[in-house]
Amino acid sequence: MKRKPDLQIPGPLGRRQRPWRALWLRSLLPPLTVLGVVLSRALDLMLALLLMAMLAPLLLLRGVVARGREGRIFDREPLVGRFRAPFERLYFAGSTPGRGLAVLLNILRGDLAVAGPRPLTAREAAVVGVEAAVRFTVRPGVFSPYRLKSRTGVAYAPEAQIDSDYAYGQSARGDAGLVVRSLIGEVLGGGEAPTPPILEFFGVPIVNTTMPEAVDWIAARAVGGDPALLAFVNPDCLNIAYVDAEYRRILLDAARVLPDGIGIHIGCRMLGVALQANVNGTDLFPQLCERAAQTGLGLFLLGARPGIAEAVAANMQAQFPGLRIDGVQDGYFDPADEDAVIDRINASGAAILLVAFGVPRQEKWLARNHARLTLPVRMGVGGLFDFYSGRIPRAPVWMREIGLEWTWRLMQEPGRMWRRYVIGNPLFLYRVWRQARGGETS
């Protein structure tokens, strides 16, 4: 009997080829695509007509007011829509509330969808590169993914990338989720406000910056300049600084303090200013690792339970080939071994030290050993290692987009987190309210 060969790979990855199946799937793709577009447009029409029917008296009144006061019903803004076709976005004339309701007519006409990329001006559209041109294959939307992320300070990627991701993954379900999240984000994000370079809570200055700029600053300080302590503060940190004079002094002496969390965002609104971005250490870390892998900067990871820092190092080096993790050390070493730990950190060749002892212990440790450490950049990162080791999962993206990551943390560790969030968050907002009214700040 003729022996059958051991190795048989007639198709990709060893599967038997089925040309008829591939042809069948390819033949279904165009009608399914068309069906998705038709369904999306039908939902937009239904929603616009429903809202217009419900709001008909208000729309009519707003049009009459515009005509009577301004001599015209609509103001028009020239924009660029799907397939780069120009259109005019409609607003009711004048500054009376309800000006934006005229956009329902744009949805009815097909200029805009309920959800989609932000409509661009002609000048903005002219500079969109080929790699992001896919954004013009879908209708621009009243609610856009970039605006949602911007309102809650998590628009870390460029707008072109966010728009492209949306265009490639658009679905009716995704659009519905975007609308709901956007409505929540509009409430949390508040209106337009000035963005001063420095924010101040209880006398602690916080740099109001963007994520890319923060990464640039760390990379620059890591290759030159005086040793720098970088701190991240959330409402819990500022509550501690309110009563802990030593920790407060450390923050005042730090090279930079960066804002972390939706609580800071809401606090800014109460003070009449706006936060540029939620520059928290957890979201900054992978971007810092990417930059370090590109530039050859080494990191030293200190803190957390035994084995956690090693897991972080392995995970990040797998994600960013070439990343130098020059040393790891858990945070449970004996105080008698502190000198040896510091010597090992200094001898590692790393440029950036990340310490995960928790607030304020990590900042106090760094301040106490400031003169003994030789690494240019030192930062306290709280529970960051737990997330990137995989020990604790992060909140889903949709929760982060609407500023509810803290509720996820509360659900995960209620026994440890309830005081921070259930008592601490209202206490922080009360103190900010007093600051806004000119009360004591410390």
mmCIF file with all atom_site columns, N, CA and C in Angstrom, residues 248-271:
data_model
loop_
_atom_site.group_PDB
_atom_site.id
_atom_site.type_symbol
_atom_site.label_atom_id
_atom_site.label_alt_id
_atom_site.label_comp_id
_atom_site.label_asym_id
_atom_site.label_entity_id
_atom_site.label_seq_id
_atom_site.pdbx_PDB_ins_code
_atom_site.Cartn_x
_atom_site.Cartn_y
_atom_site.Cartn_z
_atom_site.occupancy
_atom_site.B_iso_or_equiv
_atom_site.pdbx_formal_charge
_atom_site.auth_seq_id
_atom_site.auth_comp_id
_atom_site.auth_asym_id
_atom_site.auth_atom_id
_atom_site.pdbx_PDB_model_num
ATOM 1  N N  . ARG A 1 248 ? 2.672   67.576 50.289 1.00 0.00 ? 248 ARG A N  1
ATOM 2  C CA . ARG A 1 248 ? 2.382   68.830 49.595 1.00 0.00 ? 248 ARG A CA 1
ATOM 3  C C  . ARG A 1 248 ? 3.677   69.538 49.188 1.00 0.00 ? 248 ARG A C  1
ATOM 4  N N  . ARG A 1 249 ? 4.641   69.579 50.099 1.00 0.00 ? 249 ARG A N  1
ATOM 5  C CA . ARG A 1 249 ? 5.916   70.229 49.791 1.00 0.00 ? 249 ARG A CA 1
ATOM 6  C C  . ARG A 1 249 ? 6.631   69.516 48.648 1.00 0.00 ? 249 ARG A C  1
ATOM 7  N N  . ILE A 1 250 ? 6.554   68.182 48.626 1.00 0.00 ? 250 ILE A N  1
ATOM 8  C CA . ILE A 1 250 ? 7.195   67.418 47.555 1.00 0.00 ? 250 ILE A CA 1
ATOM 9  C C  . ILE A 1 250 ? 6.573   67.767 46.207 1.00 0.00 ? 250 ILE A C  1
ATOM 10 N N  . LEU A 1 251 ? 5.251   67.889 46.178 1.00 0.00 ? 251 LEU A N  1
ATOM 11 C CA . LEU A 1 251 ? 4.588   68.262 44.924 1.00 0.00 ? 251 LEU A CA 1
ATOM 12 C C  . LEU A 1 251 ? 4.991   69.666 44.490 1.00 0.00 ? 251 LEU A C  1
ATOM 13 N N  . LEU A 1 252 ? 5.123   70.565 45.445 1.00 0.00 ? 252 LEU A N  1
ATOM 14 C CA . LEU A 1 252 ? 5.528   71.928 45.111 1.00 0.00 ? 252 LEU A CA 1
ATOM 15 C C  . LEU A 1 252 ? 6.954   71.975 44.569 1.00 0.00 ? 252 LEU A C  1
ATOM 16 N N  . ASP A 1 253 ? 7.805   71.054 45.033 1.00 0.00 ? 253 ASP A N  1
ATOM 17 C CA . ASP A 1 253 ? 9.205   71.020 44.599 1.00 0.00 ? 253 ASP A CA 1
ATOM 18 C C  . ASP A 1 253 ? 9.420   70.170 43.354 1.00 0.00 ? 253 ASP A C  1
ATOM 19 N N  . ALA A 1 254 ? 8.418   69.401 42.942 1.00 0.00 ? 254 ALA A N  1
ATOM 20 C CA . ALA A 1 254 ? 8.574   68.502 41.790 1.00 0.00 ? 254 ALA A CA 1
ATOM 21 C C  . ALA A 1 254 ? 8.815   69.296 40.505 1.00 0.00 ? 254 ALA A C  1
ATOM 22 N N  . ALA A 1 255 ? 9.552   68.684 39.578 1.00 0.00 ? 255 ALA A N  1
ATOM 23 C CA . ALA A 1 255 ? 9.790   69.349 38.292 1.00 0.00 ? 255 ALA A CA 1
ATOM 24 C C  . ALA A 1 255 ? 8.498   69.523 37.517 1.00 0.00 ? 255 ALA A C  1
ATOM 25 N N  . ARG A 1 256 ? 7.596   68.549 37.649 1.00 0.00 ? 256 ARG A N  1
ATOM 26 C CA . ARG A 1 256 ? 6.297   68.619 36.985 1.00 0.00 ? 256 ARG A CA 1
ATOM 27 C C  . ARG A 1 256 ? 5.274   67.807 37.752 1.00 0.00 ? 256 ARG A C  1
ATOM 28 N N  . VAL A 1 257 ? 4.041   68.330 37.782 1.00 0.00 ? 257 VAL A N  1
ATOM 29 C CA . VAL A 1 257 ? 2.899   67.591 38.303 1.00 0.00 ? 257 VAL A CA 1
ATOM 30 C C  . VAL A 1 257 ? 1.866   67.548 37.193 1.00 0.00 ? 257 VAL A C  1
ATOM 31 N N  . LEU A 1 258 ? 1.364   66.342 36.873 1.00 0.00 ? 258 LEU A N  1
ATOM 32 C CA . LEU A 1 258 ? 0.449   66.161 35.753 1.00 0.00 ? 258 LEU A CA 1
ATOM 33 C C  . LEU A 1 258 ? -0.923  65.694 36.238 1.00 0.00 ? 258 LEU A C  1
ATOM 34 N N  . PRO A 1 259 ? -1.997  66.058 35.513 1.00 0.00 ? 259 PRO A N  1
ATOM 35 C CA . PRO A 1 259 ? -3.370  65.745 35.950 1.00 0.00 ? 259 PRO A CA 1
ATOM 36 C C  . PRO A 1 259 ? -3.791  64.330 35.591 1.00 0.00 ? 259 PRO A C  1
ATOM 37 N N  . ASP A 1 260 ? -4.480  63.683 36.502 1.00 0.00 ? 260 ASP A N  1
ATOM 38 C CA . ASP A 1 260 ? -4.895  62.294 36.318 1.00 0.00 ? 260 ASP A CA 1
ATOM 39 C C  . ASP A 1 260 ? -6.353  62.137 36.738 1.00 0.00 ? 260 ASP A C  1
ATOM 40 N N  . GLY A 1 261 ? -7.233  61.877 35.783 1.00 0.00 ? 261 GLY A N  1
ATOM 41 C CA . GLY A 1 261 ? -8.582  61.479 36.149 1.00 0.00 ? 261 GLY A CA 1
ATOM 42 C C  . GLY A 1 261 ? -9.666  62.484 35.832 1.00 0.00 ? 261 GLY A C  1
ATOM 43 N N  . ILE A 1 262 ? -10.894 61.958 35.715 1.00 0.00 ? 262 ILE A N  1
ATOM 44 C CA . ILE A 1 262 ? -12.056 62.772 35.389 1.00 0.00 ? 262 ILE A CA 1
ATOM 45 C C  . ILE A 1 262 ? -12.368 63.752 36.524 1.00 0.00 ? 262 ILE A C  1
ATOM 46 N N  . GLY A 1 263 ? -11.962 63.438 37.756 1.00 0.00 ? 263 GLY A N  1
ATOM 47 C CA . GLY A 1 263 ? -12.202 64.353 38.864 1.00 0.00 ? 263 GLY A CA 1
ATOM 48 C C  . GLY A 1 263 ? -11.491 65.685 38.665 1.00 0.00 ? 263 GLY A C  1
ATOM 49 N N  . ILE A 1 264 ? -10.275 65.648 38.122 1.00 0.00 ? 264 ILE A N  1
ATOM 50 C CA . ILE A 1 264 ? -9.548  66.882 37.831 1.00 0.00 ? 264 ILE A CA 1
ATOM 51 C C  . ILE A 1 264 ? -10.276 67.648 36.728 1.00 0.00 ? 264 ILE A C  1
ATOM 52 N N  . HIS A 1 265 ? -10.797 66.912 35.759 1.00 0.00 ? 265 HIS A N  1
ATOM 53 C CA . HIS A 1 265 ? -11.547 67.533 34.664 1.00 0.00 ? 265 HIS A CA 1
ATOM 54 C C  . HIS A 1 265 ? -12.769 68.283 35.202 1.00 0.00 ? 265 HIS A C  1
ATOM 55 N N  . ILE A 1 266 ? -13.522 67.642 36.080 1.00 0.00 ? 266 ILE A N  1
ATOM 56 C CA . ILE A 1 266 ? -14.706 68.285 36.654 1.00 0.00 ? 266 ILE A CA 1
ATOM 57 C C  . ILE A 1 266 ? -14.293 69.456 37.546 1.00 0.00 ? 266 ILE A C  1
ATOM 58 N N  . GLY A 1 267 ? -13.206 69.278 38.297 1.00 0.00 ? 267 GLY A N  1
ATOM 59 C CA . GLY A 1 267 ? -12.714 70.363 39.125 1.00 0.00 ? 267 GLY A CA 1
ATOM 60 C C  . GLY A 1 267 ? -12.336 71.587 38.307 1.00 0.00 ? 267 GLY A C  1
ATOM 61 N N  . CYS A 1 268 ? -11.743 71.361 37.145 1.00 0.00 ? 268 CYS A N  1
ATOM 62 C CA . CYS A 1 268 ? -11.400 72.485 36.263 1.00 0.00 ? 268 CYS A CA 1
ATOM 63 C C  . CYS A 1 268 ? -12.653 73.243 35.836 1.00 0.00 ? 268 CYS A C  1
ATOM 64 N N  . ARG A 1 269 ? -13.713 72.506 35.493 1.00 0.00 ? 269 ARG A N  1
ATOM 65 C CA . ARG A 1 269 ? -14.970 73.159 35.114 1.00 0.00 ? 269 ARG A CA 1
ATOM 66 C C  . ARG A 1 269 ? -15.492 74.033 36.238 1.00 0.00 ? 269 ARG A C  1
ATOM 67 N N  . MET A 1 270 ? -15.372 73.549 37.464 1.00 0.00 ? 270 MET A N  1
ATOM 68 C CA . MET A 1 270 ? -15.852 74.320 38.609 1.00 0.00 ? 270 MET A CA 1
ATOM 69 C C  . MET A 1 270 ? -15.050 75.604 38.787 1.00 0.00 ? 270 MET A C  1
ATOM 70 N N  . LEU A 1 271 ? -13.789 75.581 38.353 1.00 0.00 ? 271 LEU A N  1
ATOM 71 C CA . LEU A 1 271 ? -12.935 76.767 38.457 1.00 0.00 ? 271 LEU A CA 1
ATOM 72 C C  . LEU A 1 271 ? -12.997 77.634 37.208 1.00 0.00 ? 271 LEU A C  1
#
